[in-house]
mmCIF file of C-alpha atoms in Angstrom:
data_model
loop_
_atom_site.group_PDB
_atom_site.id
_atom_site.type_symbol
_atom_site.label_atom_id
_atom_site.label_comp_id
_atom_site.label_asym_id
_atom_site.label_seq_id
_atom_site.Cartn_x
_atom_site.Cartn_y
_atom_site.Cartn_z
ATOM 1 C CA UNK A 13 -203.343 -56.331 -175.242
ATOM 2 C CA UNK A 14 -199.765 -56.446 -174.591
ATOM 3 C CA UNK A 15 -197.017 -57.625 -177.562
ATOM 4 C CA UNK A 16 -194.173 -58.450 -177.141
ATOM 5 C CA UNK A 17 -192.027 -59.031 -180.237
ATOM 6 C CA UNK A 18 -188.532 -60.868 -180.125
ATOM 7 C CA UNK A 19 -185.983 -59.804 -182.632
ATOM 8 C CA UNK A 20 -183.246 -62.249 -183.374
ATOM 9 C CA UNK A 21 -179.617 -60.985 -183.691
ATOM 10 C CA UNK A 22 -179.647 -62.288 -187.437
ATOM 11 C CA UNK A 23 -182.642 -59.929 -188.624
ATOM 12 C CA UNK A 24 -180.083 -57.192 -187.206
ATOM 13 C CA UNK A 25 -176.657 -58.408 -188.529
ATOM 14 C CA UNK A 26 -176.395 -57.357 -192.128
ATOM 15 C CA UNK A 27 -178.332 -53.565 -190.836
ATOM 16 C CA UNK A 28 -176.196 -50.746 -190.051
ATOM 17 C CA UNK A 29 -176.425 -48.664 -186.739
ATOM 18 C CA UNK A 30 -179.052 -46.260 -188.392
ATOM 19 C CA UNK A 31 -180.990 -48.765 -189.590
ATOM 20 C CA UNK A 32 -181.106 -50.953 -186.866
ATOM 21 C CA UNK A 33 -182.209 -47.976 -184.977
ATOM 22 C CA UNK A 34 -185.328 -47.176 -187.237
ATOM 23 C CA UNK A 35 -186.507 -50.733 -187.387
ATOM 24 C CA UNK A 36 -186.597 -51.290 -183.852
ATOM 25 C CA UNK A 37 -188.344 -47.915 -183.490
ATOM 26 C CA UNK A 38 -190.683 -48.886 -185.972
ATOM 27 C CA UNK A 39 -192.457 -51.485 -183.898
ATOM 28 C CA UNK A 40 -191.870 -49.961 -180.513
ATOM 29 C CA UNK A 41 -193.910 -47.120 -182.080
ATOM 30 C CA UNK A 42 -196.595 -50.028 -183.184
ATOM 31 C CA UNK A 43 -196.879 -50.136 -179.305
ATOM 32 C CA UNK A 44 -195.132 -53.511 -179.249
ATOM 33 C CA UNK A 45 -192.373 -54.197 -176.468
ATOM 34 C CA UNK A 46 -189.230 -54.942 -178.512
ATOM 35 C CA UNK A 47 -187.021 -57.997 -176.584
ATOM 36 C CA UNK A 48 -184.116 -58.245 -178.868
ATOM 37 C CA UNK A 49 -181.061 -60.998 -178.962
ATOM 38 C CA UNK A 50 -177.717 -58.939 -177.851
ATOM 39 C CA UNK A 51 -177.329 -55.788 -176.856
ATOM 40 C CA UNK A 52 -176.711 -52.299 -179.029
ATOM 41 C CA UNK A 53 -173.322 -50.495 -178.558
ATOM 42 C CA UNK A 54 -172.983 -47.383 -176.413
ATOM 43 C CA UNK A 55 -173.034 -45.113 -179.472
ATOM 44 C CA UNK A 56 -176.591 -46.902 -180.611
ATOM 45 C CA UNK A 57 -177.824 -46.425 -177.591
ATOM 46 C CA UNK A 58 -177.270 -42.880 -177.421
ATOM 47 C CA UNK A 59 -178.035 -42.881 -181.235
ATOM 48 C CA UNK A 60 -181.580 -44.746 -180.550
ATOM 49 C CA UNK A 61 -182.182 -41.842 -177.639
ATOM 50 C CA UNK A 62 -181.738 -39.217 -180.048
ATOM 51 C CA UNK A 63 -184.109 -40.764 -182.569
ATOM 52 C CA UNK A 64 -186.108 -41.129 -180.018
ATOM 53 C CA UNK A 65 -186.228 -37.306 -179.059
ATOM 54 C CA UNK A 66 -186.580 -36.535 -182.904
ATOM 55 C CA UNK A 67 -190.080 -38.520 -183.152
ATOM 56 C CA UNK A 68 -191.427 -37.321 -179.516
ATOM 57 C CA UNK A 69 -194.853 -36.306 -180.312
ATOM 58 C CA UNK A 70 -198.461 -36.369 -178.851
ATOM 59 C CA UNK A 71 -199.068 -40.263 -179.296
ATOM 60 C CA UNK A 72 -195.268 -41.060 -179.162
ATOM 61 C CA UNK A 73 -193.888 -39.577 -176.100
ATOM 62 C CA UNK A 74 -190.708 -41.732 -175.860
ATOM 63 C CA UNK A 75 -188.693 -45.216 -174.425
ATOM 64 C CA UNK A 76 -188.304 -47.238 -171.876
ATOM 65 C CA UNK A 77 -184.642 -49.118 -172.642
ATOM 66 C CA UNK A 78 -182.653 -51.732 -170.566
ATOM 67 C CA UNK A 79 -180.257 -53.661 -171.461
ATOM 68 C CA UNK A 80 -179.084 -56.877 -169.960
ATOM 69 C CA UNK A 81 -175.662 -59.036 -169.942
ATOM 70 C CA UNK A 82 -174.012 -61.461 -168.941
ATOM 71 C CA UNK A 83 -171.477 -59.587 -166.171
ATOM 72 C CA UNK A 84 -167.393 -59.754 -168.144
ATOM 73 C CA UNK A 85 -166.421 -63.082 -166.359
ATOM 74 C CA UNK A 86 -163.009 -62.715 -164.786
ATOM 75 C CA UNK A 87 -162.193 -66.596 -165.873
ATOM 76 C CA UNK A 88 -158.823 -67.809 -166.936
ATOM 77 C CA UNK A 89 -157.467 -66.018 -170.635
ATOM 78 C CA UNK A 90 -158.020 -68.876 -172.997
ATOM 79 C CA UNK A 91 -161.972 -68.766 -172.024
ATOM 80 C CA UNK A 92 -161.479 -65.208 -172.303
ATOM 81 C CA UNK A 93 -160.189 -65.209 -176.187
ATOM 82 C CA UNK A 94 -162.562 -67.695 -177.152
ATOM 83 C CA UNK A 95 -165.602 -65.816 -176.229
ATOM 84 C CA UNK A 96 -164.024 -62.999 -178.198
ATOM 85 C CA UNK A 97 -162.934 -64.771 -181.016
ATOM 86 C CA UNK A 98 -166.473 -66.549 -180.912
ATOM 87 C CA UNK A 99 -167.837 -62.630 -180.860
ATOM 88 C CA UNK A 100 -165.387 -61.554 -183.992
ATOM 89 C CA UNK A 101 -167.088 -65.005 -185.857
ATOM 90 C CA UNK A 102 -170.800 -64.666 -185.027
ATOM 91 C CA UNK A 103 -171.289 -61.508 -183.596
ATOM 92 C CA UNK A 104 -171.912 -60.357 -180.336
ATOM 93 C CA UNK A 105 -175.591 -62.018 -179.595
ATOM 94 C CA UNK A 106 -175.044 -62.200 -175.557
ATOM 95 C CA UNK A 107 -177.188 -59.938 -173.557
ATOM 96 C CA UNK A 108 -180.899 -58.911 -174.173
ATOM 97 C CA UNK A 109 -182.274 -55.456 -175.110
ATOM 98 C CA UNK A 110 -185.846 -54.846 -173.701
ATOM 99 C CA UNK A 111 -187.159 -51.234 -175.983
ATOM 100 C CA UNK A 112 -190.559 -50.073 -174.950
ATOM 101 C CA UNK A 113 -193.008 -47.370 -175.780
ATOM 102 C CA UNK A 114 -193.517 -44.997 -172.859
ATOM 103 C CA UNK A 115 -197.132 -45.193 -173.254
ATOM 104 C CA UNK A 116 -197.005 -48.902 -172.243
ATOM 105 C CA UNK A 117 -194.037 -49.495 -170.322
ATOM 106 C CA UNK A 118 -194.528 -47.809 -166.948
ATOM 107 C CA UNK A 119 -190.699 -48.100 -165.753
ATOM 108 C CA UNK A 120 -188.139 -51.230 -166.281
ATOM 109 C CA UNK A 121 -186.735 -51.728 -162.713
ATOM 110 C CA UNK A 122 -183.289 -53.344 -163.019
ATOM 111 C CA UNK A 123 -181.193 -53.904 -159.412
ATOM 112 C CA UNK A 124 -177.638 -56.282 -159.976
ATOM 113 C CA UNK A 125 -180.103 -59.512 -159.966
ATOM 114 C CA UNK A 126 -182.702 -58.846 -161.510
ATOM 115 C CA UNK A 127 -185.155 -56.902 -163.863
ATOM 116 C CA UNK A 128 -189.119 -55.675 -163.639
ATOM 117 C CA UNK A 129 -191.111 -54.834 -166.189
ATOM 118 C CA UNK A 130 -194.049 -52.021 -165.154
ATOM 119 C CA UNK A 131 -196.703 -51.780 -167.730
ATOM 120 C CA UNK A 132 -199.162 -48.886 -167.393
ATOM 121 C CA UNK A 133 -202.434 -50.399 -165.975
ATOM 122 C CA UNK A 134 -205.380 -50.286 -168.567
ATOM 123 C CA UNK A 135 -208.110 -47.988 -167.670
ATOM 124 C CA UNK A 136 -210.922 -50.977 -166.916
ATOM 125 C CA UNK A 137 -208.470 -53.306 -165.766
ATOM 126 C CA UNK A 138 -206.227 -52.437 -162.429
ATOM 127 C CA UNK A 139 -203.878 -54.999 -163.074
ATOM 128 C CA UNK A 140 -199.761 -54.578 -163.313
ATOM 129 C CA UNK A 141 -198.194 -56.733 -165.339
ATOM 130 C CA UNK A 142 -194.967 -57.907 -164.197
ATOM 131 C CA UNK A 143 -192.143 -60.086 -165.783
ATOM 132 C CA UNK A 144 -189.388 -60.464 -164.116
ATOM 133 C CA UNK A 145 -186.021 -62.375 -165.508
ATOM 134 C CA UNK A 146 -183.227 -63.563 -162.749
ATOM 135 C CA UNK B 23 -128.385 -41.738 -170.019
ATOM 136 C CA UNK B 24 -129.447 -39.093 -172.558
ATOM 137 C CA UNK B 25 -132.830 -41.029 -173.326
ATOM 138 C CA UNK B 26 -133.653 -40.668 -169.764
ATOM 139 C CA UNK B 27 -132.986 -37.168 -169.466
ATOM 140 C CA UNK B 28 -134.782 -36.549 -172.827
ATOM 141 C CA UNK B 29 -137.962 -38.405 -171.150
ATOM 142 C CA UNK B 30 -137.443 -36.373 -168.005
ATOM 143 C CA UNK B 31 -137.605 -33.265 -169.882
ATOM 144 C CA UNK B 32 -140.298 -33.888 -172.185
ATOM 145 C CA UNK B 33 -142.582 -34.741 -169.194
ATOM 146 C CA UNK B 34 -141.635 -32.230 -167.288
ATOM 147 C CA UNK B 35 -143.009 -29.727 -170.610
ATOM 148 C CA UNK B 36 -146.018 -32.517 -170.779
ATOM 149 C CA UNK B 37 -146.569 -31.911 -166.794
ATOM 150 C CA UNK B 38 -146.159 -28.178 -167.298
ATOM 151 C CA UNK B 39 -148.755 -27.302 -169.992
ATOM 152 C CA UNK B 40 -150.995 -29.978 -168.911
ATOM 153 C CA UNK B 41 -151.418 -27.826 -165.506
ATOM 154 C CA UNK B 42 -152.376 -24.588 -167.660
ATOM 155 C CA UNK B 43 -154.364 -25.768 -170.124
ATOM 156 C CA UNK B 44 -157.946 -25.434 -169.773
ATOM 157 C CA UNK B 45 -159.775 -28.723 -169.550
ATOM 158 C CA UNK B 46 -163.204 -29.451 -170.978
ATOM 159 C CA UNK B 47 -165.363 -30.478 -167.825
ATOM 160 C CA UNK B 48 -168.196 -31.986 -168.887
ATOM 161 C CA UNK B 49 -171.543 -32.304 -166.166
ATOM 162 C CA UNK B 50 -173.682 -35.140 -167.497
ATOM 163 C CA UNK B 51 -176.184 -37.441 -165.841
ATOM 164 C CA UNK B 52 -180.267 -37.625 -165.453
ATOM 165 C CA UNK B 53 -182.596 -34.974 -165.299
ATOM 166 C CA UNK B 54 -182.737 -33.441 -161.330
ATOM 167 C CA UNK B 55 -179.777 -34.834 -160.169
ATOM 168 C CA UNK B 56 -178.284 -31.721 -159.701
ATOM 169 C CA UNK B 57 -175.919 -31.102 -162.669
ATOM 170 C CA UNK B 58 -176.540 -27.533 -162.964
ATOM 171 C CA UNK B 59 -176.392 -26.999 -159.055
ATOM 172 C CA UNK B 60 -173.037 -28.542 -159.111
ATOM 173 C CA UNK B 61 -172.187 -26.053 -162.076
ATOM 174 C CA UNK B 62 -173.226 -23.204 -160.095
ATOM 175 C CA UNK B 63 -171.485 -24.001 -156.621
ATOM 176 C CA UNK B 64 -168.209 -24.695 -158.955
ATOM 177 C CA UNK B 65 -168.448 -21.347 -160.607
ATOM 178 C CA UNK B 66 -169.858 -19.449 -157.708
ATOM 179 C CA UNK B 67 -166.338 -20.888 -155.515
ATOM 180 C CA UNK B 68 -164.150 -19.832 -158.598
ATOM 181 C CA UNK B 69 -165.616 -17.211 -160.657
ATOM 182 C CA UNK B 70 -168.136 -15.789 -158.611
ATOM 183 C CA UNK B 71 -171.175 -16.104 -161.093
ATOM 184 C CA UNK B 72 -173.634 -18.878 -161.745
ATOM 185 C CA UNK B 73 -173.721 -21.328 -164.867
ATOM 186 C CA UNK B 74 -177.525 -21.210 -164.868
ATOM 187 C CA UNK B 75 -181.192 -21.347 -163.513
ATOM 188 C CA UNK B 76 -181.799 -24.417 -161.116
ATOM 189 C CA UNK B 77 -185.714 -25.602 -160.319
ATOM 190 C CA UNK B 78 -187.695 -28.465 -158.766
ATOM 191 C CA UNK B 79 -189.306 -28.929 -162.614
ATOM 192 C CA UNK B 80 -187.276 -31.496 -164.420
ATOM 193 C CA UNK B 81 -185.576 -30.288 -167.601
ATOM 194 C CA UNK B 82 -185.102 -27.068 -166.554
ATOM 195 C CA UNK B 83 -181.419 -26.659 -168.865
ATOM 196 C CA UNK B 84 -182.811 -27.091 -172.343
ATOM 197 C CA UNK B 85 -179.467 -26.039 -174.100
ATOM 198 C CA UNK B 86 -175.752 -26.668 -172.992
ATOM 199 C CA UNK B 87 -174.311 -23.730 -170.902
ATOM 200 C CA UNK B 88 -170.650 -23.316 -170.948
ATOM 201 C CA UNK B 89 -168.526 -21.302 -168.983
ATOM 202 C CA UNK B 90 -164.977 -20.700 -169.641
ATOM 203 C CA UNK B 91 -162.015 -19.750 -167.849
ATOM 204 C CA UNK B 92 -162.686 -21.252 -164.322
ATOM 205 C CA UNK B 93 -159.393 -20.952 -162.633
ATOM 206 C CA UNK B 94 -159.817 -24.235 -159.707
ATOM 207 C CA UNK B 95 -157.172 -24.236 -157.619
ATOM 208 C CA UNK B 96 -156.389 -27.054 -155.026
ATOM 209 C CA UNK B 97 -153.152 -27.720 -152.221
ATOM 210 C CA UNK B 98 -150.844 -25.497 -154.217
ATOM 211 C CA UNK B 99 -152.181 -26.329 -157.768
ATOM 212 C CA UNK B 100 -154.250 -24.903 -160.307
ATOM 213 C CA UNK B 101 -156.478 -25.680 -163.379
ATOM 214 C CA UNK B 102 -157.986 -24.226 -165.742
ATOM 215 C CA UNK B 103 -161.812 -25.217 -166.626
ATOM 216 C CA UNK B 104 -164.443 -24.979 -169.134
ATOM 217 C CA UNK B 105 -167.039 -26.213 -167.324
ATOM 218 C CA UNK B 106 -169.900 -27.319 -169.967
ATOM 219 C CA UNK B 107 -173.230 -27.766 -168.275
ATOM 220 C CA UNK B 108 -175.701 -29.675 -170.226
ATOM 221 C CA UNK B 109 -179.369 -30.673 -170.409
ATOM 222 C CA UNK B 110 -180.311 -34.096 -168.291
ATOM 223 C CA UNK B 111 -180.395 -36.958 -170.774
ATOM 224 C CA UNK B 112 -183.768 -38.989 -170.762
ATOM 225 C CA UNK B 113 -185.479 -41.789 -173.125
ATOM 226 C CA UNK B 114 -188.991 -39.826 -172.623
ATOM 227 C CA UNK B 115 -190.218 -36.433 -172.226
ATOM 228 C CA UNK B 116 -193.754 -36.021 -171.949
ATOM 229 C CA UNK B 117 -195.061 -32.177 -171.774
ATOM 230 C CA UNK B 118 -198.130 -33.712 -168.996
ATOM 231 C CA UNK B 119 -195.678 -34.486 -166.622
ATOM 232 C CA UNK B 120 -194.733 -30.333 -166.604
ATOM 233 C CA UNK B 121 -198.483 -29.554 -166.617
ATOM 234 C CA UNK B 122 -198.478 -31.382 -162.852
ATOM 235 C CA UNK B 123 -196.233 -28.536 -161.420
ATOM 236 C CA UNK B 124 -198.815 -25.960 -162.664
ATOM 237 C CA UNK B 125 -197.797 -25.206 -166.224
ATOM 238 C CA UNK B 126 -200.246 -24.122 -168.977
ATOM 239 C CA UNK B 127 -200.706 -26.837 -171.891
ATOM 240 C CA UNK B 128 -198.222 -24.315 -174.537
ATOM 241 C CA UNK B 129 -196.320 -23.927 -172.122
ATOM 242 C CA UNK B 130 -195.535 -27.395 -171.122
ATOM 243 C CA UNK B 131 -195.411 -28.494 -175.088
ATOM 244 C CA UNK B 132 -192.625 -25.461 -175.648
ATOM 245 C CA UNK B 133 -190.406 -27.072 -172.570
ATOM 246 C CA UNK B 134 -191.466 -30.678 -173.874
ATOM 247 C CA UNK B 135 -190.053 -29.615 -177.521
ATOM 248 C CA UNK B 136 -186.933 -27.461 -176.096
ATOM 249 C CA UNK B 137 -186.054 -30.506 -173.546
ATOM 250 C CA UNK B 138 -186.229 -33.250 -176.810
ATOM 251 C CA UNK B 139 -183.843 -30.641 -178.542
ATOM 252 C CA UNK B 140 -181.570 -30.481 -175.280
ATOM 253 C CA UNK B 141 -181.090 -34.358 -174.877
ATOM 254 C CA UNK B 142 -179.619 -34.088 -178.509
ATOM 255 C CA UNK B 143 -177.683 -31.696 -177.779
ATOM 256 C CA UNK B 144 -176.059 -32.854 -174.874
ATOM 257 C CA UNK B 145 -175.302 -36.473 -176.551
ATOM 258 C CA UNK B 146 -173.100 -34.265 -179.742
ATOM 259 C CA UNK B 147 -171.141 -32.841 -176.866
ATOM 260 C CA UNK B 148 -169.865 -36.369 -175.864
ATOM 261 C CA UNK B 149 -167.648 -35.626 -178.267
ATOM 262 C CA UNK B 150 -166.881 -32.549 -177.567
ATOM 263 C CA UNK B 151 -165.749 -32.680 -173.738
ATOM 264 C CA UNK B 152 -162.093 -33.903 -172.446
ATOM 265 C CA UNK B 153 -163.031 -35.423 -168.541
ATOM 266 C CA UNK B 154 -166.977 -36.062 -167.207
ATOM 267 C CA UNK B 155 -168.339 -35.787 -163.977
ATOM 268 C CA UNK B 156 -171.563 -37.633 -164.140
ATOM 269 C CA UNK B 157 -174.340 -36.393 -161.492
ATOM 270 C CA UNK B 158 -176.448 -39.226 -159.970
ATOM 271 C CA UNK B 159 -179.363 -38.463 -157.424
ATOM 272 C CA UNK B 160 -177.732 -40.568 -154.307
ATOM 273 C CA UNK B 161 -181.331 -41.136 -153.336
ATOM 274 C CA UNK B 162 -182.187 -42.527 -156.363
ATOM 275 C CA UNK B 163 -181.850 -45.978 -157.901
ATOM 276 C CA UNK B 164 -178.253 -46.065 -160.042
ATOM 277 C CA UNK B 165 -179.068 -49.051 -162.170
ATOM 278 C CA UNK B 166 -181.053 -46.945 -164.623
ATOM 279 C CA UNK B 167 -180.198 -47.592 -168.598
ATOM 280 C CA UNK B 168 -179.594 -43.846 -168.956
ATOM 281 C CA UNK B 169 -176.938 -43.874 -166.742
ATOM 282 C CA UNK B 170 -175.406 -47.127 -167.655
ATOM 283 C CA UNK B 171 -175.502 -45.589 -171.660
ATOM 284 C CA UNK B 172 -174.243 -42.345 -170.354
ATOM 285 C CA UNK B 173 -170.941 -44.384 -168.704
ATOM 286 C CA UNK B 174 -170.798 -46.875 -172.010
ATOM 287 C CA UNK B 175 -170.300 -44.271 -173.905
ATOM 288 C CA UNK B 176 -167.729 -42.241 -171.880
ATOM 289 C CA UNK B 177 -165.875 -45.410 -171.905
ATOM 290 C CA UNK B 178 -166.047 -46.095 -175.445
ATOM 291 C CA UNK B 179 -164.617 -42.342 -176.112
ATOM 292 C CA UNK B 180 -161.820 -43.297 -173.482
ATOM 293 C CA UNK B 181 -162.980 -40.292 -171.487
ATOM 294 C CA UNK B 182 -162.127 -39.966 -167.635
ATOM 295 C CA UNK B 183 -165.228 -40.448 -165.685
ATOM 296 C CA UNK B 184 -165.831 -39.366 -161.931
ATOM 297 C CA UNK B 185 -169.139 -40.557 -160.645
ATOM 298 C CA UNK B 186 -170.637 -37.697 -158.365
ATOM 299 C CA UNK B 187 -173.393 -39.074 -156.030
ATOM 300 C CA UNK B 188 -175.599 -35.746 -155.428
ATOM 301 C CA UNK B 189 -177.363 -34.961 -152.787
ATOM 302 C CA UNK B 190 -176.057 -37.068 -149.737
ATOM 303 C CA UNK B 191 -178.065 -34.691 -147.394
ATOM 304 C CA UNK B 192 -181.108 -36.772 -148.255
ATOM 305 C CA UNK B 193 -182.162 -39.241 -145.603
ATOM 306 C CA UNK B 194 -182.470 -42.037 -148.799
ATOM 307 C CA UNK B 195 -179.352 -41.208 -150.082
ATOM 308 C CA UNK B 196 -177.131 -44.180 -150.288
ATOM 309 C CA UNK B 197 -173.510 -43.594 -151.641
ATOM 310 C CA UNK B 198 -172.866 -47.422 -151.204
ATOM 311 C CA UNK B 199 -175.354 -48.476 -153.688
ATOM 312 C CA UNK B 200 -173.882 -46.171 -156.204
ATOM 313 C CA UNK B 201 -170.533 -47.470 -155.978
ATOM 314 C CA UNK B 202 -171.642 -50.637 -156.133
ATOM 315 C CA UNK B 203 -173.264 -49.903 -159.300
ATOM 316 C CA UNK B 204 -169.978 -48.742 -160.451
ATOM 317 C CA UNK B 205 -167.061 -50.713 -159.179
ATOM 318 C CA UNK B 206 -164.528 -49.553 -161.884
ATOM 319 C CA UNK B 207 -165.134 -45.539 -161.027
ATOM 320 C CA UNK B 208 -164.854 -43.430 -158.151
ATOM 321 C CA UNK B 209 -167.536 -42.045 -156.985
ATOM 322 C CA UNK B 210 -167.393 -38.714 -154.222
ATOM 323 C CA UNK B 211 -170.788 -38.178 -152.823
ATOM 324 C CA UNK B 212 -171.631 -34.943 -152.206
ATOM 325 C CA UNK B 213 -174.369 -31.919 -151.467
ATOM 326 C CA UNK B 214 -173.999 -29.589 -154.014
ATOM 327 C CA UNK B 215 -177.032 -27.423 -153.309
ATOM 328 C CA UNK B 216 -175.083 -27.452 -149.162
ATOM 329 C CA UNK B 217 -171.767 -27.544 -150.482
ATOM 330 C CA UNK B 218 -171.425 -30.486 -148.644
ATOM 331 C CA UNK B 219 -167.806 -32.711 -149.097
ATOM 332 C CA UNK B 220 -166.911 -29.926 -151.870
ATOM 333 C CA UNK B 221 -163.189 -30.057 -150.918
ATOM 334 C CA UNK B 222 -163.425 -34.173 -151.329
ATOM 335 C CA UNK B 223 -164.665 -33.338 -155.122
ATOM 336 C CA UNK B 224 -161.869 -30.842 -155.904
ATOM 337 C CA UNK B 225 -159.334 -33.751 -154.512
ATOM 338 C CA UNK B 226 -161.012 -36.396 -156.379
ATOM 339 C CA UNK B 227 -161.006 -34.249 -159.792
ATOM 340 C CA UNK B 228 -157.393 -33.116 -159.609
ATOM 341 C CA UNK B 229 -156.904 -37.146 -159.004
ATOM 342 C CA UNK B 230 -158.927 -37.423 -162.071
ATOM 343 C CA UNK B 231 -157.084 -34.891 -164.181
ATOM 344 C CA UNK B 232 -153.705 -36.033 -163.438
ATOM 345 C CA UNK B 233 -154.744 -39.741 -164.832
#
């Protein structure tokens, strides 16, 4: 059976990078498919690889990580300062991170318009699972 | 009058020791894209000695490899290089994927374990390294996450960033894709294992350097 568990942006807000980066470990190692609100910053992504290479093991043999956002509109400056004052007020929740266990997540498949979502075919059932977001 | 000949001076000495001081080069990108290949053929042109061992087997540089005092020079100029070589940077690493190339079970697990301790490795250089040429497999699709976390970060450390799009004397490889992937960097494709557009690369890194 395949879980998928969505993390809101508030269960996140009050965690720092470390912790952030062991919770949502926690339950991709549960072999659940974390889809959380927002997106992680380059330095927790690279933080949540190497976490990731720490607990490689037999039954844990990594990630499969995309991220996706909204593309940095080139709109006039006033819409421009109020998405970034709206980001200094509530955080930054745009974008959504997909975090799956290797074991289960085959490959995520991302071209500029969309993304794909390979899970690894159970062993009496050939089937491939797709979800795809536009 | 004096202020501008004060500037003038000062970048003149800025201009000066920024020529012969020897730059951090940094080779980052997947596993197999050709990182250490580039290395080599960089060393090889300058030095006359290899960085280190290449294969088909992915992971094959488990540990940075740096060498110093590569002496590039380019229409008249010359820099000097420390060109840091590290392991390809991956979310997995499963030691069954190095058993299908042949390799005993302790085997595999000892490369499996080494490669988990390279990826780590290569991510506490980030901040370590003063310019980045990130390797991408032309051939292969550019929209990965590691890539796209590899280039985040760069950014975020305000480090210059030239995209290399590796081998271009595969029939898939597509040099337009990769560009499009990455409007806001240049990207040179080239054949590193050929030697392939190796002049365009020097160009394109000098252009990078002087930035």
């Amino acid at each position: 059976m395949l879980t998928l568990q969505y993390v809101q942006y508030a269960d996140l807000e009050n965690m720092n990078s470390s912790q952030k980066i062991k919770h949502l470990l926690s339950i991709v190692e549960e072999g659940k498919i974390v889809l959380m609100q927002g997106r992680l910053t380059p330095e927790e992504e690279t933080g949540l690889i190497k976490e990731t290479m720490i607990r490689i093991k037999k039954a844990f043999k990594g990630i499969q990580l995309c991220t996706i956002y909204p593309a940095e509109s080139s709109g006039h400056l006033f819409g421009k300062m109020r998405k970034e004052l709206a980001k200094i007020l509530v955080g930054n929740q745009e974008g959504l991170t997909i975090i799956g266990p290797d074991s289960i997540v085959k490959e995520i498949r991302r071209d500029p318009s969309k993304i794909q979502l390979l899970t690894i075919d159970a062993p009496n059932k050939p089937s491939k699972k797709r979800r795809s977001r536009k | 009058m004096i202020r501008i000949i004060r500037d003038f001076i000062k970048r003149m000495i800025h201009q000066l020791f920024q020529t012969k001081k020897k730059i951090k080069l940094g080779f980052y990108g997947p596993p197999n894209a050709g990182k250490t290949t580039l290395a080599n053929r960089i060393s090889k042109d300058w030095l006359g000695e290899e960085v280190g061992s290449v294969s088909k087997i992915p992971h094959e540089t488990r540990s940075v490899s740096v060498k110093e005092a590569v002496v590039i020079k380019h229409k008249g100029k010359e820099m000097g290089f420390t060109l840091v070589d590290t392991p390809g940077i991956a979310t997995k690493i499963d030691y069954e994927e190095f058993m299908k190339f042949k390799m005993k079970e302790t085997e595999a697990k000892k490369r499996a374990k080494e490669a988990t301790e390279g990826v780590i490795e290569a991510i506490k250089w980030l901040d370590d390294v003063d310019c980045v040429c990130v390797v991408l497999d032309s051939a292969e699709n550019p929209y990965s996450q590691v890539n796209i976390t590899i280039i985040g970060n760069l950014a975020a450390r305000d480090i210059p960033v030239l995209i290399v799009a590796n081998k271009i004397d595969l029939k898939r490889s597509n040099i337009k894709k990769v560009e499009a992937a990455f409007p806001q960097y240049e990207v040179v494709g080239i054949s590193a294992m050929k030697g392939k557009n190796m002049e365009e690369f020097y160009e394109s890194l000098f252009r990078l350097i002087k930035k």
